[in-house]
Amino acid sequence: MATIDQLTKTLSDRPTIPDVDGIVVRNYNSDSDIQLWIDVRQRTFAREKLGVRSWTSEDFRVEFLDKWWWNPQAVWFALPAMGVHNDQAVGAIALAMRGSSHANAKPVVHWLAVVPRWQRSGVGRLLLATLEAAVWDLGLRQIWLETHPAWKSAATFYHAHSYRPVANT
């Protein structure tokens, strides 16, 4: 069984969403964005050796569209503002809700992905702040996420953004 690191962050203020030169953020618009998500995920995890396999539209449907918490306004893409690749996202993130219903739901960072060429450019910070601001606007103040300990850069990124291990209770 794979080891998973569970992290959490408590928000004390509404996060400020940073500007990243040449990047715009937009929400999921239509089913045509399924392929955009799959492309970002594929390019981000192409070199990973932890069993991250290619996805299909059906995988996206099971992971997102079929969930009770699915909300297209809680999925964001980072895209170049102009240029030849402005139809190709460079990052994506989704806000999931864990629990069996709205009554006991916890907000969760779900699949933050930034393609390698764009990592360390502020895109991940932009997407994470966008998600955190959305959580704040929902009136929620704590966010959870899971990552794999072998993904050292992800763990470093989350720790730098004040995510801490979930205390075992």
mmCIF file of C-alpha atoms in Angstrom:
data_model
loop_
_atom_site.group_PDB
_atom_site.id
_atom_site.type_symbol
_atom_site.label_atom_id
_atom_site.label_comp_id
_atom_site.label_asym_id
_atom_site.label_seq_id
_atom_site.Cartn_x
_atom_site.Cartn_y
_atom_site.Cartn_z
ATOM 1 C CA MET A 1 0.000 0.000 0.000
ATOM 2 C CA ALA A 2 1.363 3.404 -0.984
ATOM 3 C CA THR A 3 2.225 5.870 1.734
ATOM 4 C CA ILE A 4 0.360 9.162 1.495
ATOM 5 C CA ASP A 5 1.225 12.405 3.266
ATOM 6 C CA GLN A 6 -1.845 14.233 4.514
ATOM 7 C CA LEU A 7 -1.431 17.970 4.989
ATOM 8 C CA THR A 8 -3.700 20.780 6.113
ATOM 9 C CA LYS A 9 -3.738 24.562 6.299
ATOM 10 C CA THR A 10 -5.906 26.950 8.263
ATOM 11 C CA LEU A 11 -6.733 30.220 6.541
ATOM 12 C CA SER A 12 -6.600 33.331 8.727
ATOM 13 C CA ASP A 13 -7.260 35.834 5.916
ATOM 14 C CA ARG A 14 -8.553 35.713 2.358
ATOM 15 C CA PRO A 15 -5.534 34.835 0.223
ATOM 16 C CA THR A 16 -4.250 37.433 -2.212
ATOM 17 C CA ILE A 17 -4.147 36.046 -5.733
ATOM 18 C CA PRO A 18 -0.772 36.886 -7.272
ATOM 19 C CA ASP A 19 -0.217 38.114 -10.809
ATOM 20 C CA VAL A 20 1.952 35.911 -12.985
ATOM 21 C CA ASP A 21 3.135 37.671 -16.109
ATOM 22 C CA GLY A 22 1.647 36.214 -19.260
ATOM 23 C CA ILE A 23 -0.710 33.800 -17.449
ATOM 24 C CA VAL A 24 -4.479 33.936 -17.121
ATOM 25 C CA VAL A 25 -6.689 31.667 -15.043
ATOM 26 C CA ARG A 26 -10.089 30.468 -16.122
ATOM 27 C CA ASN A 27 -12.616 27.932 -14.919
ATOM 28 C CA TYR A 28 -13.705 24.715 -16.573
ATOM 29 C CA ASN A 29 -16.068 25.748 -19.393
ATOM 30 C CA SER A 30 -17.370 22.618 -21.089
ATOM 31 C CA ASP A 31 -16.691 18.959 -21.799
ATOM 32 C CA SER A 32 -14.013 20.054 -24.275
ATOM 33 C CA ASP A 33 -11.950 20.994 -21.196
ATOM 34 C CA ILE A 34 -11.725 17.336 -20.218
ATOM 35 C CA GLN A 35 -8.992 16.856 -22.809
ATOM 36 C CA LEU A 36 -7.274 20.045 -21.617
ATOM 37 C CA TRP A 37 -7.180 18.606 -18.072
ATOM 38 C CA ILE A 38 -5.926 15.234 -19.296
ATOM 39 C CA ASP A 39 -3.180 16.938 -21.318
ATOM 40 C CA VAL A 40 -1.952 18.969 -18.318
ATOM 41 C CA ARG A 41 -2.006 15.891 -16.104
ATOM 42 C CA GLN A 42 -0.169 13.790 -18.692
ATOM 43 C CA ARG A 43 2.567 16.389 -19.258
ATOM 44 C CA THR A 44 2.965 17.043 -15.528
ATOM 45 C CA PHE A 45 3.312 13.425 -14.434
ATOM 46 C CA ALA A 46 4.969 11.938 -17.545
ATOM 47 C CA ARG A 47 8.262 11.321 -15.727
ATOM 48 C CA GLU A 48 6.833 10.077 -12.455
ATOM 49 C CA LYS A 49 7.515 6.484 -11.523
ATOM 50 C CA LEU A 50 4.770 6.058 -8.944
ATOM 51 C CA GLY A 51 2.186 4.343 -11.063
ATOM 52 C CA VAL A 52 0.665 7.533 -12.434
ATOM 53 C CA ARG A 53 -0.840 6.307 -15.659
ATOM 54 C CA SER A 54 -2.405 8.098 -18.601
ATOM 55 C CA TRP A 55 -6.003 9.114 -18.152
ATOM 56 C CA THR A 56 -9.010 8.844 -20.414
ATOM 57 C CA SER A 57 -12.200 10.870 -20.565
ATOM 58 C CA GLU A 58 -13.856 8.092 -18.580
ATOM 59 C CA ASP A 59 -11.247 8.466 -15.819
ATOM 60 C CA PHE A 60 -12.032 12.188 -15.660
ATOM 61 C CA ARG A 61 -15.734 11.429 -15.488
ATOM 62 C CA VAL A 62 -15.234 9.006 -12.570
ATOM 63 C CA GLU A 63 -12.780 11.300 -10.751
ATOM 64 C CA PHE A 64 -14.801 14.499 -11.179
ATOM 65 C CA LEU A 65 -18.089 14.539 -13.087
ATOM 66 C CA ASP A 66 -19.686 11.644 -11.214
ATOM 67 C CA LYS A 67 -18.937 13.064 -7.746
ATOM 68 C CA TRP A 68 -21.620 14.748 -5.668
ATOM 69 C CA TRP A 69 -19.318 17.734 -5.136
ATOM 70 C CA TRP A 70 -18.556 18.354 -8.836
ATOM 71 C CA ASN A 71 -18.627 22.064 -9.654
ATOM 72 C CA PRO A 72 -17.073 23.406 -12.870
ATOM 73 C CA GLN A 73 -16.462 26.711 -11.070
ATOM 74 C CA ALA A 74 -14.105 24.859 -8.712
ATOM 75 C CA VAL A 75 -11.725 23.736 -11.465
ATOM 76 C CA TRP A 76 -9.174 26.214 -12.763
ATOM 77 C CA PHE A 77 -6.743 26.229 -15.671
ATOM 78 C CA ALA A 78 -3.657 28.422 -16.042
ATOM 79 C CA LEU A 79 -3.069 29.366 -19.687
ATOM 80 C CA PRO A 80 -0.653 31.631 -21.535
ATOM 81 C CA ALA A 81 -2.404 34.957 -22.095
ATOM 82 C CA MET A 82 -1.170 35.252 -25.678
ATOM 83 C CA GLY A 83 0.993 33.406 -28.140
ATOM 84 C CA VAL A 84 1.014 30.228 -30.146
ATOM 85 C CA HIS A 85 0.261 27.976 -27.171
ATOM 86 C CA ASN A 86 -2.632 29.897 -25.634
ATOM 87 C CA ASP A 87 -4.889 26.897 -26.272
ATOM 88 C CA GLN A 88 -2.661 24.674 -24.139
ATOM 89 C CA ALA A 89 -2.935 24.917 -20.352
ATOM 90 C CA VAL A 90 0.256 25.038 -18.323
ATOM 91 C CA GLY A 91 -1.412 24.130 -15.041
ATOM 92 C CA ALA A 92 -4.661 23.056 -13.432
ATOM 93 C CA ILE A 93 -6.171 22.585 -10.000
ATOM 94 C CA ALA A 94 -9.500 21.434 -8.618
ATOM 95 C CA LEU A 95 -11.317 21.881 -5.339
ATOM 96 C CA ALA A 96 -12.902 18.663 -4.156
ATOM 97 C CA MET A 97 -15.046 18.119 -1.101
ATOM 98 C CA ARG A 98 -14.448 15.099 1.086
ATOM 99 C CA GLY A 99 -17.279 13.582 3.038
ATOM 100 C CA SER A 100 -20.567 12.013 2.157
ATOM 101 C CA SER A 101 -22.576 15.238 1.873
ATOM 102 C CA HIS A 102 -22.428 19.012 2.064
ATOM 103 C CA ALA A 103 -23.118 18.813 5.809
ATOM 104 C CA ASN A 104 -19.794 17.147 6.627
ATOM 105 C CA ALA A 105 -17.725 18.251 3.624
ATOM 106 C CA LYS A 106 -14.072 19.248 3.938
ATOM 107 C CA PRO A 107 -12.391 21.220 1.130
ATOM 108 C CA VAL A 108 -9.475 19.383 -0.479
ATOM 109 C CA VAL A 109 -6.839 20.455 -2.994
ATOM 110 C CA HIS A 110 -7.385 17.963 -5.775
ATOM 111 C CA TRP A 111 -4.773 17.394 -8.466
ATOM 112 C CA LEU A 112 -2.643 20.517 -8.542
ATOM 113 C CA ALA A 113 -0.620 20.020 -11.709
ATOM 114 C CA VAL A 114 1.890 22.360 -13.353
ATOM 115 C CA VAL A 115 3.736 21.169 -16.436
ATOM 116 C CA PRO A 116 7.503 20.928 -15.788
ATOM 117 C CA ARG A 117 8.502 23.801 -18.081
ATOM 118 C CA TRP A 118 6.278 26.148 -16.040
ATOM 119 C CA GLN A 119 7.187 24.936 -12.556
ATOM 120 C CA ARG A 120 8.901 27.538 -10.372
ATOM 121 C CA SER A 121 7.331 30.341 -12.415
ATOM 122 C CA GLY A 122 4.532 31.207 -9.981
ATOM 123 C CA VAL A 123 1.838 29.188 -11.769
ATOM 124 C CA GLY A 124 1.419 26.732 -8.877
ATOM 125 C CA ARG A 125 1.264 29.582 -6.361
ATOM 126 C CA LEU A 126 -1.335 31.343 -8.545
ATOM 127 C CA LEU A 127 -3.528 28.249 -8.828
ATOM 128 C CA LEU A 128 -3.240 27.383 -5.134
ATOM 129 C CA ALA A 129 -4.114 30.954 -4.071
ATOM 130 C CA THR A 130 -7.096 30.907 -6.447
ATOM 131 C CA LEU A 131 -8.375 27.718 -4.817
ATOM 132 C CA GLU A 132 -7.695 29.007 -1.295
ATOM 133 C CA ALA A 133 -9.586 32.251 -2.027
ATOM 134 C CA ALA A 134 -12.534 30.187 -3.273
ATOM 135 C CA VAL A 135 -12.489 28.164 -0.044
ATOM 136 C CA TRP A 136 -12.435 31.406 1.952
ATOM 137 C CA ASP A 137 -15.368 32.743 -0.073
ATOM 138 C CA LEU A 138 -17.331 29.582 0.791
ATOM 139 C CA GLY A 139 -16.906 30.480 4.455
ATOM 140 C CA LEU A 140 -14.530 27.597 5.117
ATOM 141 C CA ARG A 141 -11.211 28.117 6.873
ATOM 142 C CA GLN A 142 -9.339 24.823 6.700
ATOM 143 C CA ILE A 143 -8.071 22.986 3.614
ATOM 144 C CA TRP A 144 -6.666 19.477 3.288
ATOM 145 C CA LEU A 145 -4.575 17.724 0.676
ATOM 146 C CA GLU A 146 -2.712 14.502 0.053
ATOM 147 C CA THR A 147 0.587 14.004 -1.698
ATOM 148 C CA HIS A 148 3.096 11.215 -2.064
ATOM 149 C CA PRO A 149 6.278 11.527 0.020
ATOM 150 C CA ALA A 150 8.412 10.658 -3.014
ATOM 151 C CA TRP A 151 7.220 13.857 -4.694
ATOM 152 C CA LYS A 152 9.744 15.974 -2.804
ATOM 153 C CA SER A 153 9.137 19.120 -4.846
ATOM 154 C CA ALA A 154 5.393 18.934 -4.131
ATOM 155 C CA ALA A 155 6.002 18.498 -0.400
ATOM 156 C CA THR A 156 8.454 21.424 -0.407
ATOM 157 C CA PHE A 157 5.948 23.575 -2.318
ATOM 158 C CA TYR A 158 3.097 22.830 0.084
ATOM 159 C CA HIS A 159 5.255 23.368 3.180
ATOM 160 C CA ALA A 160 6.379 26.725 1.750
ATOM 161 C CA HIS A 161 2.684 27.639 1.500
ATOM 162 C CA SER A 162 1.984 26.799 5.173
ATOM 163 C CA TYR A 163 0.545 23.307 4.748
ATOM 164 C CA ARG A 164 1.468 21.086 7.673
ATOM 165 C CA PRO A 165 1.090 17.370 8.402
ATOM 166 C CA VAL A 166 -2.275 16.331 9.772
ATOM 167 C CA ALA A 167 -1.904 15.409 13.422
ATOM 168 C CA ASN A 168 -2.696 11.783 14.139
ATOM 169 C CA THR A 169 -5.568 11.659 16.589
#
